Tab-separated table of C-alpha atoms and ligand atoms in Angstrom:
chain	number	residue	atom	x	y	z
S	129	MET	CA	54.667	-1.077	45.569
S	130	SER	CA	57.462	1.438	45.052
S	131	LEU	CA	56.929	5.190	45.085
S	132	GLN	CA	58.356	5.267	41.590
S	133	ASN	CA	55.705	2.885	40.227
S	134	PHE	CA	52.967	4.714	42.071
S	135	ILE	CA	53.981	8.063	40.561
S	136	GLU	CA	54.256	6.538	37.122
S	137	SER	CA	50.754	5.129	37.219
S	138	LEU	CA	49.369	8.493	38.389
S	139	ASP	CA	51.177	10.285	35.533
S	140	GLY	CA	49.854	7.757	33.071
S	141	LEU	CA	46.340	8.314	34.331
S	142	LEU	CA	46.705	12.090	34.041
S	143	ASP	CA	47.982	11.792	30.447
S	144	GLU	CA	45.069	9.601	29.544
S	145	ALA	CA	42.602	11.990	31.176
S	146	LYS	CA	44.135	14.931	29.362
S	147	SER	CA	43.970	13.439	25.905
S	148	SER	CA	40.417	12.179	26.270
S	149	LEU	CA	38.976	15.222	28.036
S	150	ASP	CA	40.596	17.715	25.658
S	151	THR	CA	38.735	16.183	22.742
S	152	VAL	CA	35.479	14.991	24.294
S	153	ALA	CA	32.601	16.113	22.038
S	154	SER	CA	29.347	15.374	23.800
S	155	ASN	CA	27.845	15.506	27.250
S	156	GLU	CA	27.168	11.788	27.124
S	157	GLN	CA	30.831	11.006	26.440
S	158	LEU	CA	31.873	13.456	29.123
S	159	GLU	CA	29.660	11.758	31.668
S	160	ALA	CA	31.160	8.396	30.736
S	161	LEU	CA	34.673	9.804	31.249
S	162	ARG	CA	33.685	11.320	34.581
S	163	VAL	CA	32.553	7.909	35.781
S	164	LYS	CA	35.677	6.297	34.393
S	165	PHE	CA	38.168	8.649	36.126
S	166	VAL	CA	36.482	9.935	39.278
S	167	GLY	CA	33.492	7.652	39.708
S	168	ALA	CA	32.941	6.998	43.413
S	169	LYS	CA	32.696	3.239	43.006
S	170	ASN	CA	34.984	2.021	40.256
S	171	GLY	CA	36.742	5.207	39.107
S	172	ALA	CA	40.444	5.012	38.203
S	173	ILE	CA	41.361	7.533	40.913
S	174	LYS	CA	39.688	5.380	43.492
S	175	ALA	CA	41.657	2.371	42.295
S	176	VAL	CA	44.969	4.197	42.538
S	177	GLN	CA	44.106	5.478	45.965
S	178	LYS	CA	43.732	1.917	47.173
S	179	LEU	CA	47.334	1.178	46.118
S	180	MET	CA	48.563	3.760	48.581
S	181	GLY	CA	48.325	1.320	51.471
S	182	ALA	CA	51.042	-0.811	49.848
S	183	ILE	CA	53.632	1.983	49.868
S	184	GLU	CA	56.307	2.085	52.575
S	185	SER	CA	55.300	4.512	55.294
S	186	GLU	CA	58.325	6.765	54.761
S	187	HIS	CA	57.230	7.481	51.160
S	188	ARG	CA	53.572	7.831	51.949
S	189	PRO	CA	53.525	11.656	52.420
S	190	ALA	CA	55.126	12.165	49.001
S	191	ALA	CA	52.727	9.652	47.463
S	192	GLY	CA	49.765	11.432	49.073
S	193	LYS	CA	50.920	14.794	47.761
S	194	LYS	CA	51.280	13.477	44.230
S	195	PHE	CA	47.926	11.735	44.458
S	196	ASN	CA	46.178	14.971	45.479
S	197	GLU	CA	47.798	16.910	42.643
S	198	VAL	CA	46.734	14.428	39.998
S	199	ARG	CA	43.207	14.085	41.403
S	200	ASP	CA	42.789	17.899	41.388
S	201	ALA	CA	44.247	18.148	37.887
S	202	ILE	CA	41.798	15.568	36.558
S	203	GLN	CA	38.921	17.337	38.297
S	204	SER	CA	39.884	20.638	36.686
S	205	LEU	CA	40.155	18.930	33.278
S	206	LEU	CA	36.614	17.669	33.842
S	207	ASP	CA	35.422	21.163	34.792
S	208	THR	CA	37.015	22.697	31.703
S	209	ALA	CA	35.413	20.122	29.449
S	210	THR	CA	32.045	20.682	31.158
S	211	ASP	CA	32.281	24.427	30.520
S	212	ARG	CA	33.342	23.887	26.937
S	213	LEU	CA	30.292	21.711	26.251
S	214	GLY	CA	27.975	24.296	27.735
S	215	GLY	CA	27.361	22.621	31.031
S	216	GLY	CA	26.137	19.081	31.437
S	217	THR	CA	22.478	18.243	31.739
S	218	LYS	CA	23.389	16.907	35.169
S	219	THR	CA	24.148	20.307	36.588
S	220	SER	CA	21.082	21.987	35.095
S	221	ASN	CA	17.958	22.270	37.197
S	222	GLU	CA	15.776	23.244	34.224
S	223	PRO	CA	13.507	20.456	32.944
S	224	SER	CA	14.629	19.401	29.454
S	225	VAL	CA	11.009	19.229	28.257
S	226	ASP	CA	8.772	22.275	28.258
S	227	PRO	CA	5.444	20.902	29.525
S	228	THR	CA	3.609	24.081	28.500
S	229	LEU	CA	4.186	23.479	24.753
S	230	PRO	CA	1.186	22.067	22.845
S	231	GLY	CA	1.478	18.369	22.022
S	232	VAL	CA	2.088	16.898	18.567
S	233	ARG	CA	-1.182	15.419	17.335
S	234	PRO	CA	-0.664	11.940	15.827
S	235	VAL	CA	-1.826	11.741	12.208
S	236	LEU	CA	-4.400	8.996	11.698
S	237	GLY	CA	-4.385	7.097	8.426
S	238	GLN	CA	-7.547	6.257	6.533
S	239	LEU	CA	-8.652	4.073	3.667
S	240	HIS	CA	-8.125	5.323	0.114
S	241	PRO	CA	-11.453	6.331	-1.500
S	242	ILE	CA	-11.128	3.464	-3.997
S	243	THR	CA	-10.638	0.973	-1.164
S	244	GLN	CA	-13.672	2.439	0.596
S	245	THR	CA	-15.657	2.101	-2.628
S	246	ILE	CA	-14.595	-1.517	-3.101
S	247	GLU	CA	-15.683	-2.390	0.434
S	248	HIS	CA	-19.000	-0.628	-0.087
S	249	LEU	CA	-19.650	-2.410	-3.409
S	250	LYS	CA	-18.864	-5.781	-1.851
S	251	GLU	CA	-21.345	-5.073	0.904
S	252	ILE	CA	-24.158	-4.093	-1.485
S	253	MET	CA	-23.565	-7.043	-3.797
S	254	GLY	CA	-23.214	-9.358	-0.800
S	255	ARG	CA	-26.743	-8.418	0.201
S	256	LEU	CA	-27.857	-9.427	-3.308
S	257	GLY	CA	-26.277	-12.849	-2.741
S	258	PHE	CA	-22.990	-12.413	-4.633
S	259	ASN	CA	-19.837	-14.030	-3.237
S	260	VAL	CA	-16.480	-12.281	-3.612
S	261	THR	CA	-13.682	-13.949	-5.599
S	262	GLU	CA	-10.312	-12.806	-6.839
S	263	GLY	CA	-8.122	-13.517	-9.821
S	264	PRO	CA	-4.516	-12.757	-10.775
S	265	GLU	CA	-3.487	-9.451	-12.341
S	266	ILE	CA	-0.958	-11.195	-14.587
S	267	GLU	CA	-2.917	-13.325	-17.013
S	268	ASP	CA	-2.473	-15.623	-19.980
S	269	THR	CA	-4.249	-15.090	-23.288
S	270	TRP	CA	-6.606	-18.007	-22.597
S	271	HIS	CA	-8.291	-16.252	-19.666
S	272	ASN	CA	-8.014	-12.694	-20.992
S	273	PHE	CA	-9.126	-13.470	-24.567
S	274	VAL	CA	-9.519	-16.987	-25.949
S	275	ALA	CA	-12.030	-18.417	-23.477
S	276	LEU	CA	-13.915	-15.105	-23.615
S	277	ASN	CA	-14.554	-15.691	-27.302
S	278	ILE	CA	-12.126	-12.972	-28.385
S	279	PRO	CA	-10.500	-14.439	-31.516
S	280	GLU	CA	-6.865	-14.077	-32.453
S	281	ASP	CA	-7.385	-11.314	-34.981
S	282	HIS	CA	-9.632	-9.246	-32.694
S	283	PRO	CA	-8.403	-5.651	-32.224
S	284	ALA	CA	-8.755	-6.003	-28.425
S	285	ARG	CA	-5.657	-8.230	-28.531
S	286	ASP	CA	-3.510	-5.587	-30.226
S	287	PRO	CA	-0.148	-5.089	-28.501
S	288	LEU	CA	-0.807	-1.357	-28.594
S	289	ASP	CA	-3.926	-1.836	-26.450
S	290	ASN	CA	-2.429	-4.194	-23.893
S	291	PHE	CA	0.527	-4.522	-21.557
S	292	TYR	CA	2.118	-7.724	-22.791
S	293	LEU	CA	4.961	-8.947	-20.615
S	294	ALA	CA	8.470	-9.652	-21.772
S	295	THR	CA	8.842	-13.101	-20.215
S	296	ALA	CA	11.971	-15.111	-19.695
S	297	LYS	CA	11.031	-17.138	-22.756
S	298	LYS	CA	10.883	-14.287	-25.226
S	299	GLN	CA	11.650	-10.607	-25.155
S	300	ALA	CA	8.858	-9.278	-27.347
S	301	GLN	CA	5.539	-11.041	-27.120
S	302	ASN	CA	3.320	-11.747	-30.056
S	303	PRO	CA	-0.383	-11.462	-29.157
S	304	SER	CA	-1.204	-14.626	-31.100
S	305	ASP	CA	1.347	-16.495	-29.002
S	306	ARG	CA	-0.413	-19.000	-26.729
S	307	ASP	CA	2.251	-18.509	-24.040
S	308	ALA	CA	1.960	-14.735	-24.051
S	309	MET	CA	1.291	-13.151	-20.680
S	310	LEU	CA	-0.153	-9.737	-20.018
S	311	LEU	CA	-1.476	-7.477	-17.288
S	312	ARG	CA	-5.182	-8.287	-17.495
S	313	SER	CA	-7.142	-5.692	-19.447
S	314	GLN	CA	-10.485	-6.650	-17.862
S	315	THR	CA	-11.778	-8.527	-14.829
S	316	SER	CA	-13.849	-10.737	-17.145
S	317	THR	CA	-10.866	-13.104	-16.806
S	318	VAL	CA	-12.248	-14.041	-13.390
S	319	GLN	CA	-15.508	-15.298	-14.965
S	320	ILE	CA	-13.447	-17.940	-16.743
S	321	ARG	CA	-11.388	-18.828	-13.673
S	322	VAL	CA	-14.513	-19.232	-11.569
S	323	MET	CA	-16.376	-21.373	-14.101
S	324	GLU	CA	-13.253	-23.524	-14.505
S	325	THR	CA	-13.057	-24.291	-10.808
S	326	GLN	CA	-16.405	-23.815	-9.061
S	327	PRO	CA	-19.492	-25.968	-9.310
S	328	LEU	CA	-22.669	-24.479	-10.800
S	329	PRO	CA	-24.857	-22.667	-9.981
S	330	LEU	CA	-22.765	-19.673	-8.938
S	331	ARG	CA	-23.175	-16.000	-8.233
S	332	ILE	CA	-19.943	-14.040	-7.805
S	333	ILE	CA	-18.405	-10.620	-8.050
S	334	SER	CA	-14.723	-9.847	-8.422
S	335	LEU	CA	-13.165	-6.460	-7.820
S	336	GLY	CA	-9.649	-5.610	-8.864
S	337	ARG	CA	-7.154	-3.740	-10.979
S	338	VAL	CA	-6.999	-3.808	-14.754
S	339	TYR	CA	-4.416	-2.250	-17.056
S	340	ARG	CA	-4.549	-0.552	-20.441
S	341	PRO	CA	-1.949	1.650	-22.124
S	342	ASP	CA	-4.160	4.769	-22.193
S	343	ALA	CA	-2.675	8.237	-21.884
S	344	PRO	CA	-3.851	9.679	-18.557
S	345	ASP	CA	-6.458	12.448	-18.721
S	346	ALA	CA	-9.455	13.434	-16.603
S	347	THR	CA	-11.297	10.193	-17.424
S	348	HIS	CA	-8.495	7.738	-18.311
S	349	PHE	CA	-5.703	6.140	-16.348
S	350	PRO	CA	-3.494	3.192	-17.377
S	351	MET	CA	-4.528	1.302	-14.233
S	352	PHE	CA	-8.071	1.285	-12.933
S	353	HIS	CA	-10.526	-1.043	-11.197
S	354	GLN	CA	-13.523	-3.001	-12.359
S	355	MET	CA	-16.288	-4.857	-10.607
S	356	GLU	CA	-17.104	-8.008	-12.513
S	357	GLY	CA	-20.299	-9.914	-11.828
S	358	LEU	CA	-21.405	-13.352	-12.952
S	359	TRP	CA	-24.586	-15.276	-12.225
S	360	VAL	CA	-24.934	-18.736	-13.733
S	361	ASP	CA	-27.948	-20.884	-12.979
S	362	LYS	CA	-30.871	-22.535	-14.738
S	363	ASN	CA	-33.146	-19.985	-16.422
S	364	VAL	CA	-31.201	-16.803	-15.633
S	365	THR	CA	-32.710	-13.992	-17.698
S	366	MET	CA	-31.944	-10.543	-19.040
S	367	ALA	CA	-34.732	-9.205	-16.805
S	368	GLN	CA	-32.769	-10.401	-13.753
S	369	LEU	CA	-29.642	-8.724	-15.079
S	370	LYS	CA	-31.477	-5.424	-15.413
S	371	SER	CA	-33.012	-5.763	-11.954
S	372	VAL	CA	-29.654	-6.478	-10.318
S	373	LEU	CA	-27.937	-3.524	-12.008
S	374	ARG	CA	-30.850	-1.245	-11.151
S	375	LEU	CA	-30.928	-2.390	-7.517
S	376	PHE	CA	-27.192	-1.964	-7.297
S	377	ALA	CA	-27.375	1.563	-8.743
S	378	THR	CA	-30.095	2.731	-6.375
S	379	SER	CA	-28.217	1.272	-3.395
S	380	TYR	CA	-24.925	2.877	-4.290
S	381	LEU	CA	-25.887	6.073	-6.091
S	382	GLY	CA	-29.260	6.857	-4.523
S	383	SER	CA	-32.896	6.079	-5.222
S	384	ASP	CA	-33.193	8.940	-7.735
S	385	VAL	CA	-30.497	7.552	-10.062
S	386	ARG	CA	-31.554	7.083	-13.689
S	387	VAL	CA	-30.400	3.914	-15.441
S	388	ARG	CA	-30.238	3.211	-19.167
S	389	PHE	CA	-29.316	0.024	-21.078
S	390	ARG	CA	-28.079	0.473	-24.648
S	391	PRO	CA	-27.734	-2.422	-27.089
S	392	SER	CA	-24.060	-3.098	-27.703
S	393	PHE	CA	-21.600	-5.837	-28.542
S	394	PHE	CA	-19.113	-7.824	-26.456
S	395	PRO	CA	-17.612	-11.102	-27.706
S	396	PHE	CA	-18.423	-12.898	-24.434
S	397	THR	CA	-22.098	-11.891	-24.113
S	398	GLU	CA	-25.098	-12.212	-26.407
S	399	PRO	CA	-27.130	-10.070	-26.306
S	400	SER	CA	-24.962	-7.300	-24.868
S	401	VAL	CA	-25.742	-3.903	-23.401
S	402	GLU	CA	-23.881	-0.880	-22.251
S	403	VAL	CA	-24.902	0.432	-18.840
S	404	ASP	CA	-25.357	4.189	-18.443
S	405	TYR	CA	-26.152	6.148	-15.310
S	406	TRP	CA	-27.313	9.762	-15.352
S	407	TRP	CA	-24.629	12.106	-14.019
S	408	ASN	CA	-24.627	15.913	-14.021
S	409	GLY	CA	-27.057	16.255	-16.907
S	410	ASN	CA	-25.517	13.526	-19.079
S	411	TRP	CA	-25.773	9.797	-19.677
S	412	ILE	CA	-22.388	8.381	-18.679
S	413	GLU	CA	-21.284	4.837	-19.505
S	414	PHE	CA	-20.359	2.865	-16.395
S	415	GLY	CA	-19.742	-0.509	-17.992
S	416	GLY	CA	-21.031	-3.387	-20.037
S	417	ALA	CA	-23.206	-6.410	-19.445
S	418	GLY	CA	-25.083	-9.183	-21.160
S	419	MET	CA	-26.101	-12.822	-21.266
S	420	VAL	CA	-23.131	-15.204	-21.224
S	421	ASP	CA	-22.382	-16.209	-24.830
S	422	PRO	CA	-22.879	-19.963	-25.507
S	423	ASN	CA	-19.353	-19.987	-26.987
S	424	VAL	CA	-17.948	-19.109	-23.558
S	425	PHE	CA	-19.871	-21.958	-21.913
S	426	GLN	CA	-18.700	-24.283	-24.654
S	427	ALA	CA	-15.009	-23.348	-24.184
S	428	LEU	CA	-15.404	-24.462	-20.564
S	429	GLY	CA	-17.383	-27.619	-21.269
S	430	ILE	CA	-20.595	-26.234	-19.761
S	431	ASP	CA	-23.861	-27.295	-21.385
S	432	SER	CA	-25.435	-24.076	-22.670
S	433	GLU	CA	-28.768	-25.837	-23.183
S	434	LYS	CA	-28.947	-26.518	-19.497
S	435	TRP	CA	-27.283	-23.431	-17.998
S	436	SER	CA	-27.667	-19.739	-18.644
S	437	GLY	CA	-26.092	-16.710	-17.059
S	438	PHE	CA	-25.514	-13.014	-17.100
S	439	ALA	CA	-22.326	-11.046	-16.623
S	440	PHE	CA	-21.452	-7.421	-16.093
S	441	GLY	CA	-18.381	-5.271	-15.665
S	442	LEU	CA	-18.505	-1.778	-14.128
S	443	GLY	CA	-15.791	0.851	-13.685
S	444	VAL	CA	-15.058	1.308	-9.982
S	445	GLU	CA	-13.336	4.700	-10.368
S	446	ARG	CA	-16.348	6.093	-12.178
S	447	LEU	CA	-18.696	4.906	-9.437
S	448	CYS	CA	-16.428	6.346	-6.757
S	449	MET	CA	-16.049	9.650	-8.620
S	450	ARG	CA	-19.787	10.038	-9.135
S	451	ARG	CA	-20.544	9.333	-5.491
S	452	PHE	CA	-17.822	11.607	-4.083
S	453	GLY	CA	-18.061	14.315	-6.760
S	454	ILE	CA	-14.501	13.790	-8.019
S	455	VAL	CA	-14.001	15.180	-11.524
S	456	ASP	CA	-10.471	14.017	-12.452
S	457	ILE	CA	-9.478	10.351	-12.136
S	458	ARG	CA	-5.808	11.367	-11.828
S	459	ASP	CA	-6.572	13.002	-8.467
S	460	LEU	CA	-7.160	9.509	-7.074
S	461	TYR	CA	-3.601	8.458	-7.894
S	462	ARG	CA	-1.505	11.503	-7.116
S	463	SER	CA	-1.076	10.341	-3.500
S	464	ASP	CA	-1.726	13.887	-2.299
S	465	VAL	CA	-2.992	13.373	1.239
S	466	ARG	CA	-4.571	16.838	1.289
S	467	PHE	CA	-6.906	15.587	-1.448
S	468	LEU	CA	-7.385	12.062	-0.101
S	469	ARG	CA	-8.126	13.217	3.469
S	470	GLN	CA	-11.348	14.814	2.251
S	471	PHE	CA	-12.831	11.342	1.884
S	472	ALA	CA	-12.602	10.182	5.473
S	473	SER	CA	-14.424	6.938	5.979
O	587	DAH	N1	-14.943	-6.501	-19.887
O	587	DAH	C1	-15.642	-5.383	-20.473
O	587	DAH	C2	-14.689	-4.204	-20.571
O	587	DAH	O1	-13.723	-4.165	-19.881
O	587	DAH	C3	-16.828	-4.998	-19.636
O	587	DAH	C4	-17.876	-6.064	-19.666
O	587	DAH	C5	-18.852	-6.085	-20.647
O	587	DAH	C6	-17.872	-7.054	-18.714
O	587	DAH	C7	-19.817	-7.036	-20.701
O	587	DAH	C8	-18.867	-8.040	-18.752
O	587	DAH	C9	-19.816	-8.012	-19.753
O	587	DAH	O2	-18.907	-9.014	-17.856
O	587	DAH	O3	-20.782	-8.959	-19.755
O	587	DAH	O4	-14.927	-3.317	-21.333
């Protein structure tokens, strides 16, 4: 190797070091450059130094002088860059973590009060022999209305009282349309689905969301939950219905709860009652119930002479609110963890 070439490669190295070290912006990059130029194993300086052996002996002193100059220049570029970046972590003896600072406590999640309530209700009803089933939240009019004996002109089917879906087939849905789909307005849909598919006798509950276009206030929300119950067997009676709802209420709300059944009307039960529980000095309606209407059995091809049943539907939010002392349903759905954390399971 000629002296000329040797000097040229040293100058090239110095230029490269200059341009990269003048602009280096982080200690990590600086460390990488330090390794690249002066690293003891594979640094560029080391590599050039090895070439020195190939230079004629007469030129070696000049080569050595040049080599030392460039090596020192690169070292001082490194020092300048180190100062500019406030000193590398390498040179600092201070620990980068202060072990005397208090730790950060991990935040534990917890179940939403409605989820807790649902689990609790399943457990109570499970002890009374009810199996848990589920149904879809998007329903057709057969399951939400027709099979439940809710005729076409019934006000419950009004588009203003339901969330009909704009399907691919049609933009605006007509409630009398057999293909219309909607967000289910009640979990009674699951009664139909279960009787369509499961052999009798059966005893089920189904807990899930229902949707109604109500303006939110302290007691209304456009999405809420219901617990539906259905017991079909031979000789099921209204007395059993009352016993089950009373047993359920004392299990969930306490043995001192007062229960009242008021005669009412639902298209899918006959006779029908509304179920009230005493709450803060008032009778509050928690849901409806009754004996399965023979028309419902008939729509499903079940012999109503042979089979009888009762059904009920209770509002889950109301049960949860009464148990936890929550006064505004909207608080459950604001996703404010300061509120929700009060109901640790
Ligand atoms: N589906 C009714 C509602 O949402 C509640 C209800 C009443 C359910 C009577 C029942 C029942 O199963 O038998 O208002």
